[in-house]
PDB file of C-alpha atoms and ligand atoms in Angstrom:
ATOM      1  CA  MET A   6     145.507  83.010  77.039  1.00 88.00           C
ATOM      2  CA  LYS A   7     145.425  82.714  80.859  1.00 95.00           C
ATOM      3  CA  THR A   8     142.648  82.089  83.354  1.00 97.00           C
ATOM      4  CA  LEU A   9     142.515  82.049  87.150  1.00 98.00           C
ATOM      5  CA  ILE A  10     142.867  78.582  88.657  1.00 98.00           C
ATOM      6  CA  LEU A  11     142.129  77.904  92.317  1.00 97.00           C
ATOM      7  CA  GLU A  12     143.812  74.505  92.491  1.00 97.00           C
ATOM      8  CA  ILE A  13     144.746  71.446  90.459  1.00 98.00           C
ATOM      9  CA  LYS A  14     144.191  68.255  92.426  1.00 97.00           C
ATOM     10  CA  GLY A  15     145.622  64.953  91.197  1.00 96.00           C
ATOM     11  CA  ASN A  16     144.652  61.364  92.115  1.00 95.00           C
ATOM     12  CA  SER A  17     141.030  62.250  92.870  1.00 96.00           C
ATOM     13  CA  LEU A  18     138.574  59.384  93.269  1.00 96.00           C
ATOM     14  CA  ASP A  19     135.534  61.562  94.080  1.00 90.00           C
ATOM     15  CA  ASP A  20     134.977  63.663  90.969  1.00 93.00           C
ATOM     16  CA  GLY A  21     133.930  61.193  88.297  1.00 96.00           C
ATOM     17  CA  PRO A  22     134.931  57.713  87.150  1.00 97.00           C
ATOM     18  CA  GLY A  23     138.404  56.326  87.780  1.00 97.00           C
ATOM     19  CA  ILE A  24     141.450  58.279  88.905  1.00 98.00           C
ATOM     20  CA  ARG A  25     141.136  61.930  87.880  1.00 98.00           C
ATOM     21  CA  THR A  26     142.895  65.258  87.851  1.00 98.00           C
ATOM     22  CA  VAL A  27     140.491  67.987  88.958  1.00 98.00           C
ATOM     23  CA  VAL A  28     141.041  71.540  87.733  1.00 98.00           C
ATOM     24  CA  PHE A  29     139.234  74.057  89.946  1.00 98.00           C
ATOM     25  CA  PHE A  30     138.505  77.349  88.166  1.00 98.00           C
ATOM     26  CA  LYS A  31     138.159  80.568  90.158  1.00 98.00           C
ATOM     27  CA  GLY A  32     135.072  82.713  89.580  1.00 97.00           C
ATOM     28  CA  CYS A  33     131.366  81.880  89.638  1.00 97.00           C
ATOM     29  CA  PRO A  34     128.245  83.750  88.419  1.00 97.00           C
ATOM     30  CA  LEU A  35     126.249  82.315  91.364  1.00 97.00           C
ATOM     31  CA  ASN A  36     126.647  83.234  95.016  1.00 96.00           C
ATOM     32  CA  CYS A  37     125.244  80.229  96.913  1.00 95.00           C
ATOM     33  CA  ILE A  38     125.374  80.900 100.623  1.00 93.00           C
ATOM     34  CA  TRP A  39     126.478  77.307 101.431  1.00 93.00           C
ATOM     35  CA  CYS A  40     129.161  77.075  98.689  1.00 93.00           C
ATOM     36  CA  HIS A  41     131.695  74.489  99.916  1.00 89.00           C
ATOM     37  CA  ASN A  42     134.411  76.223  97.884  1.00 92.00           C
ATOM     38  CA  PRO A  43     133.776  79.875  98.891  1.00 94.00           C
ATOM     39  CA  GLU A  44     137.314  80.809  97.902  1.00 95.00           C
ATOM     40  CA  SER A  45     136.393  79.928  94.303  1.00 96.00           C
ATOM     41  CA  LYS A  46     133.588  82.475  94.027  1.00 96.00           C
ATOM     42  CA  LYS A  47     135.497  85.628  93.064  1.00 96.00           C
ATOM     43  CA  ALA A  48     137.446  85.798  89.803  1.00 96.00           C
ATOM     44  CA  VAL A  49     140.314  87.679  91.455  1.00 97.00           C
ATOM     45  CA  ILE A  50     143.410  86.637  93.414  1.00 97.00           C
ATOM     46  CA  GLU A  51     142.564  86.853  97.138  1.00 97.00           C
ATOM     47  CA  LEU A  52     144.464  86.886 100.430  1.00 98.00           C
ATOM     48  CA  SER A  53     144.006  83.981 102.845  1.00 97.00           C
ATOM     49  CA  TRP A  54     145.003  83.849 106.511  1.00 97.00           C
ATOM     50  CA  ASP A  55     145.009  80.454 108.196  1.00 96.00           C
ATOM     51  CA  LYS A  56     144.814  80.840 111.974  1.00 94.00           C
ATOM     52  CA  LYS A  57     145.950  77.239 112.549  1.00 94.00           C
ATOM     53  CA  GLU A  58     149.227  77.831 110.695  1.00 96.00           C
ATOM     54  CA  CYS A  59     149.975  81.271 112.197  1.00 96.00           C
ATOM     55  CA  ILE A  60     152.816  81.445 114.755  1.00 96.00           C
ATOM     56  CA  ALA A  61     152.005  85.087 115.668  1.00 95.00           C
ATOM     57  CA  CYS A  62     155.445  86.417 114.712  1.00 96.00           C
ATOM     58  CA  LEU A  63     153.849  89.603 113.279  1.00 97.00           C
ATOM     59  CA  SER A  64     156.354  89.797 110.406  1.00 98.00           C
ATOM     60  CA  CYS A  65     153.364  90.430 108.147  1.00 98.00           C
ATOM     61  CA  ALA A  66     152.111  93.384 110.200  1.00 97.00           C
ATOM     62  CA  LYS A  67     155.537  95.037 110.001  1.00 97.00           C
ATOM     63  CA  VAL A  68     155.591  95.089 106.187  1.00 98.00           C
ATOM     64  CA  CYS A  69     151.943  95.901 105.521  1.00 98.00           C
ATOM     65  CA  PRO A  70     151.887  99.407 103.950  1.00 98.00           C
ATOM     66  CA  GLU A  71     148.208  99.881 104.836  1.00 97.00           C
ATOM     67  CA  HIS A  72     148.485  98.880 108.529  1.00 96.00           C
ATOM     68  CA  ALA A  73     145.760  96.368 107.760  1.00 97.00           C
ATOM     69  CA  ILE A  74     147.115  93.595 109.998  1.00 97.00           C
ATOM     70  CA  ASP A  75     146.634  93.613 113.749  1.00 95.00           C
ATOM     71  CA  LEU A  76     145.581  91.132 116.430  1.00 90.00           C
ATOM     72  CA  LYS A  77     142.728  93.491 117.301  1.00 91.00           C
ATOM     73  CA  TYR A  78     141.009  92.843 113.946  1.00 89.00           C
ATOM     74  CA  GLN A  79     138.524  90.023 113.585  1.00 84.00           C
ATOM     75  CA  ASN A  80     140.423  87.367 111.599  1.00 88.00           C
ATOM     76  CA  PHE A  81     143.630  89.393 111.838  1.00 94.00           C
ATOM     77  CA  VAL A  82     143.296  91.361 108.577  1.00 96.00           C
ATOM     78  CA  ASP A  83     141.135  94.443 108.057  1.00 95.00           C
ATOM     79  CA  ARG A  84     139.860  93.661 104.578  1.00 95.00           C
ATOM     80  CA  LYS A  85     138.578  97.212 104.064  1.00 94.00           C
ATOM     81  CA  LYS A  86     142.144  98.539 104.337  1.00 96.00           C
ATOM     82  CA  CYS A  87     143.865  95.698 102.459  1.00 97.00           C
ATOM     83  CA  THR A  88     144.852  96.557  98.868  1.00 97.00           C
ATOM     84  CA  LEU A  89     145.961  93.001  97.985  1.00 97.00           C
ATOM     85  CA  CYS A  90     149.612  93.921  97.515  1.00 98.00           C
ATOM     86  CA  PHE A  91     150.601  90.512  99.017  1.00 98.00           C
ATOM     87  CA  LYS A  92     153.750  91.843 100.718  1.00 98.00           C
ATOM     88  CA  CYS A  93     152.634  89.967 103.847  1.00 98.00           C
ATOM     89  CA  VAL A  94     152.617  86.680 101.926  1.00 98.00           C
ATOM     90  CA  ASP A  95     156.249  87.129 100.890  1.00 98.00           C
ATOM     91  CA  VAL A  96     157.470  87.441 104.494  1.00 98.00           C
ATOM     92  CA  CYS A  97     155.240  84.936 106.270  1.00 98.00           C
ATOM     93  CA  PRO A  98     157.512  82.104 107.498  1.00 98.00           C
ATOM     94  CA  SER A  99     154.759  79.568 108.192  1.00 97.00           C
ATOM     95  CA  GLY A 100     152.591  79.847 105.088  1.00 97.00           C
ATOM     96  CA  ALA A 101     149.663  81.148 107.153  1.00 97.00           C
ATOM     97  CA  MET A 102     149.359  84.082 104.756  1.00 98.00           C
ATOM     98  CA  SER A 103     148.856  82.903 101.207  1.00 98.00           C
ATOM     99  CA  THR A 104     147.374  83.952  97.896  1.00 98.00           C
ATOM    100  CA  VAL A 105     144.293  82.210  96.556  1.00 98.00           C
ATOM    101  CA  GLY A 106     144.179  81.791  92.783  1.00 98.00           C
ATOM    102  CA  LYS A 107     146.860  81.616  90.141  1.00 97.00           C
ATOM    103  CA  PRO A 108     146.724  82.733  86.479  1.00 98.00           C
ATOM    104  CA  MET A 109     147.553  79.726  84.300  1.00 98.00           C
ATOM    105  CA  THR A 110     147.831  78.993  80.598  1.00 98.00           C
ATOM    106  CA  ILE A 111     146.457  75.898  78.888  1.00 98.00           C
ATOM    107  CA  ASP A 112     150.031  74.572  78.586  1.00 98.00           C
ATOM    108  CA  ASP A 113     150.526  75.021  82.355  1.00 98.00           C
ATOM    109  CA  ILE A 114     147.393  72.974  83.051  1.00 98.00           C
ATOM    110  CA  MET A 115     148.194  70.307  80.458  1.00 98.00           C
ATOM    111  CA  GLN A 116     151.592  69.756  82.066  1.00 97.00           C
ATOM    112  CA  HIS A 117     149.798  68.715  85.275  1.00 97.00           C
ATOM    113  CA  VAL A 118     147.205  66.690  83.396  1.00 98.00           C
ATOM    114  CA  LEU A 119     149.549  64.733  81.144  1.00 98.00           C
ATOM    115  CA  LYS A 120     151.813  63.476  83.901  1.00 96.00           C
ATOM    116  CA  ASP A 121     148.963  61.340  85.282  1.00 96.00           C
ATOM    117  CA  LYS A 122     147.818  59.971  81.917  1.00 97.00           C
ATOM    118  CA  PRO A 123     148.951  56.393  82.768  1.00 97.00           C
ATOM    119  CA  PHE A 124     146.630  56.472  85.819  1.00 97.00           C
ATOM    120  CA  TYR A 125     143.659  57.602  83.702  1.00 97.00           C
ATOM    121  CA  ASP A 126     144.334  54.860  81.176  1.00 97.00           C
ATOM    122  CA  THR A 127     144.492  52.050  83.719  1.00 97.00           C
ATOM    123  CA  SER A 128     141.536  53.233  85.857  1.00 98.00           C
ATOM    124  CA  GLY A 129     139.090  54.631  83.266  1.00 97.00           C
ATOM    125  CA  GLY A 130     139.672  58.115  84.683  1.00 98.00           C
ATOM    126  CA  GLY A 131     140.462  61.473  83.122  1.00 98.00           C
ATOM    127  CA  VAL A 132     140.123  65.187  83.731  1.00 98.00           C
ATOM    128  CA  THR A 133     137.348  66.954  85.651  1.00 98.00           C
ATOM    129  CA  LEU A 134     136.812  70.702  85.275  1.00 98.00           C
ATOM    130  CA  SER A 135     135.217  72.136  88.400  1.00 97.00           C
ATOM    131  CA  GLY A 136     135.089  75.384  90.288  1.00 93.00           C
ATOM    132  CA  GLY A 137     133.839  77.945  90.722  1.00 94.00           C
ATOM    133  CA  GLU A 138     132.181  77.717  87.354  1.00 97.00           C
ATOM    134  CA  PRO A 139     134.461  76.437  84.582  1.00 98.00           C
ATOM    135  CA  LEU A 140     132.035  77.607  81.886  1.00 98.00           C
ATOM    136  CA  LEU A 141     132.548  81.241  82.857  1.00 96.00           C
ATOM    137  CA  ASN A 142     135.442  81.230  80.394  1.00 94.00           C
ATOM    138  CA  ILE A 143     134.171  79.111  77.500  1.00 97.00           C
ATOM    139  CA  PRO A 144     136.911  79.927  74.909  1.00 97.00           C
ATOM    140  CA  PHE A 145     139.615  78.842  77.376  1.00 98.00           C
ATOM    141  CA  VAL A 146     137.780  75.690  78.451  1.00 98.00           C
ATOM    142  CA  SER A 147     137.020  74.777  74.850  1.00 98.00           C
ATOM    143  CA  GLU A 148     140.728  74.885  74.003  1.00 98.00           C
ATOM    144  CA  LEU A 149     141.590  72.873  77.111  1.00 98.00           C
ATOM    145  CA  LEU A 150     139.012  70.201  76.225  1.00 98.00           C
ATOM    146  CA  LYS A 151     140.383  69.977  72.680  1.00 98.00           C
ATOM    147  CA  GLN A 152     143.875  69.340  74.070  1.00 98.00           C
ATOM    148  CA  CYS A 153     142.470  66.583  76.295  1.00 98.00           C
ATOM    149  CA  ASN A 154     140.651  65.090  73.304  1.00 98.00           C
ATOM    150  CA  ASN A 155     143.884  65.158  71.265  1.00 98.00           C
ATOM    151  CA  ASN A 156     145.530  63.134  74.035  1.00 98.00           C
ATOM    152  CA  ALA A 157     142.623  60.666  74.347  1.00 98.00           C
ATOM    153  CA  ILE A 158     141.757  61.849  77.872  1.00 98.00           C
ATOM    154  CA  HIS A 159     138.177  61.507  79.160  1.00 98.00           C
ATOM    155  CA  THR A 160     136.628  64.901  80.045  1.00 98.00           C
ATOM    156  CA  LEU A 161     134.003  65.785  82.632  1.00 98.00           C
ATOM    157  CA  ILE A 162     132.592  69.216  83.523  1.00 98.00           C
ATOM    158  CA  GLU A 163     130.915  70.078  86.827  1.00 98.00           C
ATOM    159  CA  THR A 164     128.636  73.053  86.204  1.00 98.00           C
ATOM    160  CA  SER A 165     126.036  75.238  87.864  1.00 97.00           C
ATOM    161  CA  GLY A 166     124.243  75.348  84.500  1.00 98.00           C
ATOM    162  CA  TYR A 167     124.507  79.123  84.351  1.00 98.00           C
ATOM    163  CA  PHE A 168     126.224  79.500  80.972  1.00 97.00           C
ATOM    164  CA  ASN A 169     125.624  80.798  77.464  1.00 97.00           C
ATOM    165  CA  TRP A 170     123.859  77.982  75.604  1.00 98.00           C
ATOM    166  CA  ASN A 171     124.978  78.883  72.056  1.00 98.00           C
ATOM    167  CA  GLU A 172     128.635  78.991  73.099  1.00 98.00           C
ATOM    168  CA  PHE A 173     128.256  75.727  75.025  1.00 98.00           C
ATOM    169  CA  GLU A 174     126.659  73.951  72.075  1.00 97.00           C
ATOM    170  CA  SER A 175     129.324  74.989  69.576  1.00 97.00           C
ATOM    171  CA  CYS A 176     132.505  75.166  71.712  1.00 98.00           C
ATOM    172  CA  ILE A 177     132.046  72.733  74.621  1.00 98.00           C
ATOM    173  CA  ALA A 178     129.591  69.957  73.710  1.00 98.00           C
ATOM    174  CA  PRO A 179     131.703  68.488  70.861  1.00 97.00           C
ATOM    175  CA  TYR A 180     134.671  67.939  73.192  1.00 97.00           C
ATOM    176  CA  CYS A 181     133.022  66.934  76.470  1.00 97.00           C
ATOM    177  CA  ASN A 182     132.210  63.332  77.504  1.00 98.00           C
ATOM    178  CA  THR A 183     130.280  63.876  80.736  1.00 98.00           C
ATOM    179  CA  VAL A 184     128.473  66.761  82.461  1.00 98.00           C
ATOM    180  CA  TYR A 185     127.646  66.836  86.176  1.00 98.00           C
ATOM    181  CA  TYR A 186     124.841  69.407  86.317  1.00 98.00           C
ATOM    182  CA  ASP A 187     123.741  70.952  89.611  1.00 97.00           C
ATOM    183  CA  ILE A 188     120.074  71.795  90.146  1.00 98.00           C
ATOM    184  CA  LYS A 189     119.778  73.454  93.529  1.00 98.00           C
ATOM    185  CA  LEU A 190     116.376  75.067  93.935  1.00 98.00           C
ATOM    186  CA  ILE A 191     113.318  74.689  91.725  1.00 98.00           C
ATOM    187  CA  ASP A 192     111.595  77.823  93.032  1.00 98.00           C
ATOM    188  CA  GLU A 193     112.867  80.884  91.185  1.00 98.00           C
ATOM    189  CA  GLU A 194     112.473  83.344  94.072  1.00 98.00           C
ATOM    190  CA  LYS A 195     114.269  81.009  96.507  1.00 98.00           C
ATOM    191  CA  HIS A 196     117.004  80.497  93.934  1.00 98.00           C
ATOM    192  CA  LYS A 197     117.471  84.269  93.727  1.00 98.00           C
ATOM    193  CA  THR A 198     117.557  84.513  97.538  1.00 97.00           C
ATOM    194  CA  TYR A 199     120.025  81.694  98.217  1.00 96.00           C
ATOM    195  CA  CYS A 200     122.067  81.594  94.986  1.00 97.00           C
ATOM    196  CA  GLY A 201     121.981  85.232  93.903  1.00 97.00           C
ATOM    197  CA  VAL A 202     120.488  84.699  90.416  1.00 98.00           C
ATOM    198  CA  SER A 203     117.325  83.389  88.759  1.00 98.00           C
ATOM    199  CA  ASN A 204     117.231  79.672  87.863  1.00 98.00           C
ATOM    200  CA  THR A 205     115.467  80.263  84.517  1.00 98.00           C
ATOM    201  CA  LYS A 206     118.642  79.945  82.440  1.00 98.00           C
ATOM    202  CA  ILE A 207     119.792  76.882  84.432  1.00 98.00           C
ATOM    203  CA  LEU A 208     116.555  74.947  83.912  1.00 98.00           C
ATOM    204  CA  SER A 209     116.314  75.971  80.261  1.00 98.00           C
ATOM    205  CA  ASN A 210     119.942  74.959  79.571  1.00 98.00           C
ATOM    206  CA  PHE A 211     119.321  71.611  81.282  1.00 98.00           C
ATOM    207  CA  LYS A 212     116.391  70.791  78.985  1.00 98.00           C
ATOM    208  CA  LYS A 213     118.463  71.696  75.916  1.00 98.00           C
ATOM    209  CA  LEU A 214     121.416  69.656  77.196  1.00 98.00           C
ATOM    210  CA  ILE A 215     119.288  66.544  77.704  1.00 97.00           C
ATOM    211  CA  HIS A 216     118.002  66.897  74.140  1.00 96.00           C
ATOM    212  CA  LEU A 217     121.521  67.448  72.739  1.00 97.00           C
ATOM    213  CA  SER A 218     123.073  64.648  74.788  1.00 96.00           C
ATOM    214  CA  GLN A 219     120.957  62.078  72.963  1.00 92.00           C
ATOM    215  CA  SER A 220     122.457  62.934  69.576  1.00 93.00           C
ATOM    216  CA  MET A 221     125.986  63.680  70.813  1.00 94.00           C
ATOM    217  CA  GLY A 222     126.373  60.858  73.343  1.00 93.00           C
ATOM    218  CA  ILE A 223     127.152  63.175  76.275  1.00 97.00           C
ATOM    219  CA  HIS A 224     126.547  61.525  79.643  1.00 97.00           C
ATOM    220  CA  VAL A 225     124.558  63.936  81.852  1.00 97.00           C
ATOM    221  CA  VAL A 226     124.282  63.465  85.625  1.00 96.00           C
ATOM    222  CA  PRO A 227     121.952  65.888  87.418  1.00 97.00           C
ATOM    223  CA  ARG A 228     122.944  66.525  91.031  1.00 97.00           C
ATOM    224  CA  ILE A 229     121.177  68.115  93.975  1.00 97.00           C
ATOM    225  CA  PRO A 230     123.378  69.503  96.765  1.00 97.00           C
ATOM    226  CA  LEU A 231     121.506  68.776 100.001  1.00 97.00           C
ATOM    227  CA  VAL A 232     121.456  71.807 102.292  1.00 96.00           C
ATOM    228  CA  PRO A 233     119.402  71.468 105.508  1.00 95.00           C
ATOM    229  CA  GLY A 234     116.323  73.688 105.500  1.00 94.00           C
ATOM    230  CA  ILE A 235     117.139  75.183 102.078  1.00 96.00           C
ATOM    231  CA  THR A 236     117.432  72.583  99.293  1.00 97.00           C
ATOM    232  CA  ALA A 237     116.704  69.486 101.417  1.00 96.00           C
ATOM    233  CA  THR A 238     113.012  70.288 101.798  1.00 96.00           C
ATOM    234  CA  GLU A 239     110.069  68.197 100.638  1.00 95.00           C
ATOM    235  CA  GLN A 240     108.765  70.956  98.391  1.00 96.00           C
ATOM    236  CA  ASN A 241     112.111  71.463  96.654  1.00 97.00           C
ATOM    237  CA  LEU A 242     113.103  67.811  96.231  1.00 96.00           C
ATOM    238  CA  THR A 243     109.731  66.669  94.919  1.00 95.00           C
ATOM    239  CA  GLY A 244     109.677  69.730  92.630  1.00 95.00           C
ATOM    240  CA  ILE A 245     113.095  68.888  91.162  1.00 96.00           C
ATOM    241  CA  ALA A 246     112.109  65.202  90.842  1.00 95.00           C
ATOM    242  CA  LYS A 247     109.052  66.252  88.815  1.00 94.00           C
ATOM    243  CA  PHE A 248     111.143  68.572  86.623  1.00 96.00           C
ATOM    244  CA  LEU A 249     113.621  65.747  85.906  1.00 96.00           C
ATOM    245  CA  HIS A 250     110.800  63.305  85.188  1.00 93.00           C
ATOM    246  CA  ASP A 251     109.260  65.796  82.731  1.00 94.00           C
ATOM    247  CA  CYS A 252     112.668  66.057  81.020  1.00 95.00           C
ATOM    248  CA  GLY A 253     112.719  62.243  80.621  1.00 93.00           C
ATOM    249  CA  VAL A 254     115.618  61.898  83.073  1.00 94.00           C
ATOM    250  CA  ASP A 255     115.682  58.850  85.340  1.00 87.00           C
ATOM    251  CA  ASN A 256     118.786  59.427  87.464  1.00 89.00           C
ATOM    252  CA  VAL A 257     119.903  61.990  90.010  1.00 94.00           C
ATOM    253  CA  GLU A 258     122.778  62.196  92.454  1.00 95.00           C
ATOM    254  CA  LEU A 259     122.221  63.626  95.923  1.00 95.00           C
ATOM    255  CA  LEU A 260     125.258  65.411  97.354  1.00 95.00           C
ATOM    256  CA  TRP A 261     125.686  65.023 101.096  1.00 93.00           C
ATOM    257  CA  TYR A 262     125.853  68.402 102.882  1.00 93.00           C
ATOM    258  CA  ASN A 263     129.375  69.536 103.806  1.00 90.00           C
ATOM    259  CA  PRO A 264     129.434  71.965 106.800  1.00 92.00           C
ATOM    260  CA  LEU A 265     133.131  72.891 106.578  1.00 89.00           C
ATOM    261  CA  TRP A 266     132.640  75.977 104.378  1.00 92.00           C
ATOM    262  CA  PRO A 267     132.281  78.613 107.181  1.00 89.00           C
ATOM    263  CA  GLU A 268     135.898  77.994 108.220  1.00 88.00           C
ATOM    264  CA  LYS A 269     137.029  78.513 104.624  1.00 91.00           C
ATOM    265  CA  CYS A 270     134.995  81.750 104.487  1.00 92.00           C
ATOM    266  CA  MET A 271     136.819  83.132 107.509  1.00 92.00           C
ATOM    267  CA  LYS A 272     140.218  82.542 105.904  1.00 94.00           C
ATOM    268  CA  ILE A 273     139.345  84.917 103.070  1.00 95.00           C
ATOM    269  CA  GLY A 274     137.760  87.487 105.391  1.00 92.00           C
ATOM    270  CA  ASN A 275     134.108  86.627 104.907  1.00 88.00           C
ATOM    271  CA  ASN A 276     132.565  86.572 108.373  1.00 79.00           C
ATOM    272  CA  ALA A 277     128.972  85.915 107.359  1.00 74.00           C
ATOM    273  CA  LYS A 278     126.683  84.761 110.185  1.00 78.00           C
ATOM    274  CA  VAL A 279     125.922  81.064 109.814  1.00 83.00           C
ATOM    275  CA  ASP A 280     122.682  79.465 110.933  1.00 85.00           C
ATOM    276  CA  GLU A 281     123.258  76.752 113.582  1.00 84.00           C
ATOM    277  CA  THR A 282     121.654  74.067 111.369  1.00 86.00           C
ATOM    278  CA  LEU A 283     124.318  74.667 108.718  1.00 89.00           C
ATOM    279  CA  THR A 284     127.241  73.946 111.072  1.00 89.00           C
ATOM    280  CA  ARG A 285     126.513  70.198 111.460  1.00 90.00           C
ATOM    281  CA  TRP A 286     126.941  67.168 109.197  1.00 92.00           C
ATOM    282  CA  MET A 287     123.655  65.849 107.843  1.00 92.00           C
ATOM    283  CA  PRO A 288     122.461  62.764 109.785  1.00 92.00           C
ATOM    284  CA  HIS A 289     122.078  59.522 107.856  1.00 93.00           C
ATOM    285  CA  GLU A 290     118.297  59.418 108.519  1.00 94.00           C
ATOM    286  CA  GLU A 291     117.917  62.884 106.975  1.00 93.00           C
ATOM    287  CA  TYR A 292     119.769  61.744 103.874  1.00 94.00           C
ATOM    288  CA  GLU A 293     117.512  58.671 103.627  1.00 94.00           C
ATOM    289  CA  ARG A 294     114.449  60.938 103.938  1.00 94.00           C
ATOM    290  CA  CYS A 295     115.719  63.040 101.020  1.00 95.00           C
ATOM    291  CA  LYS A 296     116.297  59.894  98.943  1.00 92.00           C
ATOM    292  CA  LYS A 297     112.674  58.854  99.449  1.00 92.00           C
ATOM    293  CA  LEU A 298     111.456  62.284  98.314  1.00 91.00           C
ATOM    294  CA  VAL A 299     113.117  61.886  94.917  1.00 90.00           C
ATOM    295  CA  SER A 300     112.240  58.211  94.698  1.00 83.00           C
ATOM    296  CA  GLY A 301     110.491  58.725  91.344  1.00 72.00           C
ATOM    297  CA  VAL A 302     113.971  58.953  89.805  1.00 73.00           C
ATOM    298  CA  THR A 303     116.726  56.408  90.418  1.00 65.00           C
ATOM    299  CA  ILE A 304     119.391  57.549  92.876  1.00 63.00           C
ATOM    300  CA  THR A 305     122.975  57.306  91.712  1.00 60.00           C
ATOM    301  CA  LEU A 306     125.481  57.180  94.547  1.00 51.00           C
TER     302      LEU A 306
HETATM  303  S1  LIG B 421     148.007  92.085 101.087  1.00 80.50           S
HETATM  304 FE1  LIG B 421     146.758  93.423 102.371  1.00 80.50          FE
HETATM  305  S2  LIG B 421     147.237  92.781 104.437  1.00 80.50           S
HETATM  306 FE2  LIG B 421     148.869  91.962 103.133  1.00 80.50          FE
HETATM  307  S3  LIG B 421     150.496  93.509 103.140  1.00 80.50           S
HETATM  308 FE3  LIG B 421     149.197  93.983 101.394  1.00 80.50          FE
HETATM  309  S4  LIG B 421     147.686  95.437 102.139  1.00 80.50           S
HETATM  310 FE4  LIG B 421     148.646  94.494 103.940  1.00 80.50          FE
HETATM  311  S1  LIG B 422     153.861  86.440 109.217  1.00 80.50           S
HETATM  312 FE1  LIG B 422     152.589  84.604 109.040  1.00 80.50          FE
HETATM  313  S2  LIG B 422     153.004  83.453 110.910  1.00 80.50           S
HETATM  314 FE2  LIG B 422     153.742  85.558 111.283  1.00 80.50          FE
HETATM  315  S3  LIG B 422     151.971  86.596 112.245  1.00 80.50           S
HETATM  316 FE3  LIG B 422     151.829  86.960 110.044  1.00 80.50          FE
HETATM  317  S4  LIG B 422     150.471  85.320 109.317  1.00 80.50           S
HETATM  318 FE4  LIG B 422     151.188  84.713 111.338  1.00 80.50          FE
END
């Protein structure tokens, strides 16, 4: 059994308690326009071109069978012509051309995970499954969680909440210690516009998870990614705060907006136009304003 992995990052201090290994899965059922990991969206191996690393030797252009590489193309590669043969990657001397995504087995992943076990044990850390959406492939993730459990490794899943509840309840919940659960937009139509799907399943799964967590001892942390003018609005934040309150939840984490995603988009050939407000870091005062809007629930930082 293999699945596509974007990256495995060791020694992380930002993705849960203690020192952690973060496994980023590739593929997501949502299509959030501000996704800070845009290269994790598609469940296929992609081609990346990094302008900063390129030495303009044109070795890649010489071997491309589709003549898809030329300085005249925006971002160097004509993605409509490219057939993802990756011959350009093999000859690139600087690493500017690279593949994004690697099929891995559970044993492959566990080899990475187990070598840092002493760090988890001394720091109260463990393994975080992120993405993309890890719960897109529940049978694989279930098996991976079981292996972590067998090795006494703490497990945390970061999810968009867009998963099959019955499979989650039977195959994931028994093996998962903590869930970081993103709630982005409370309005269904806005959720469809900015994230590509309805939020009905996400909100319904959240309610069921809160109920289940009480009997199974799963720690659930709801999170709101702050996106200027989209999620970081008064209407949205007070709406989510009310939803959480109605669910009996008294904590929420606000995620500071990260404006670095457009550069990542360009590397994989996505040249979407970006609104000016989304190209800047969020000012501290704006973050404080957002905190006040969800003040009915305690903020976890
Ligand atoms: S991956 Fe695309 S750009 Fe690279 S050699 Fe193959 S067809 Fe050409
Ligand atoms: S082979 Fe690599 S370094 Fe040379 S032009 Fe192509 S991308 Fe740039």
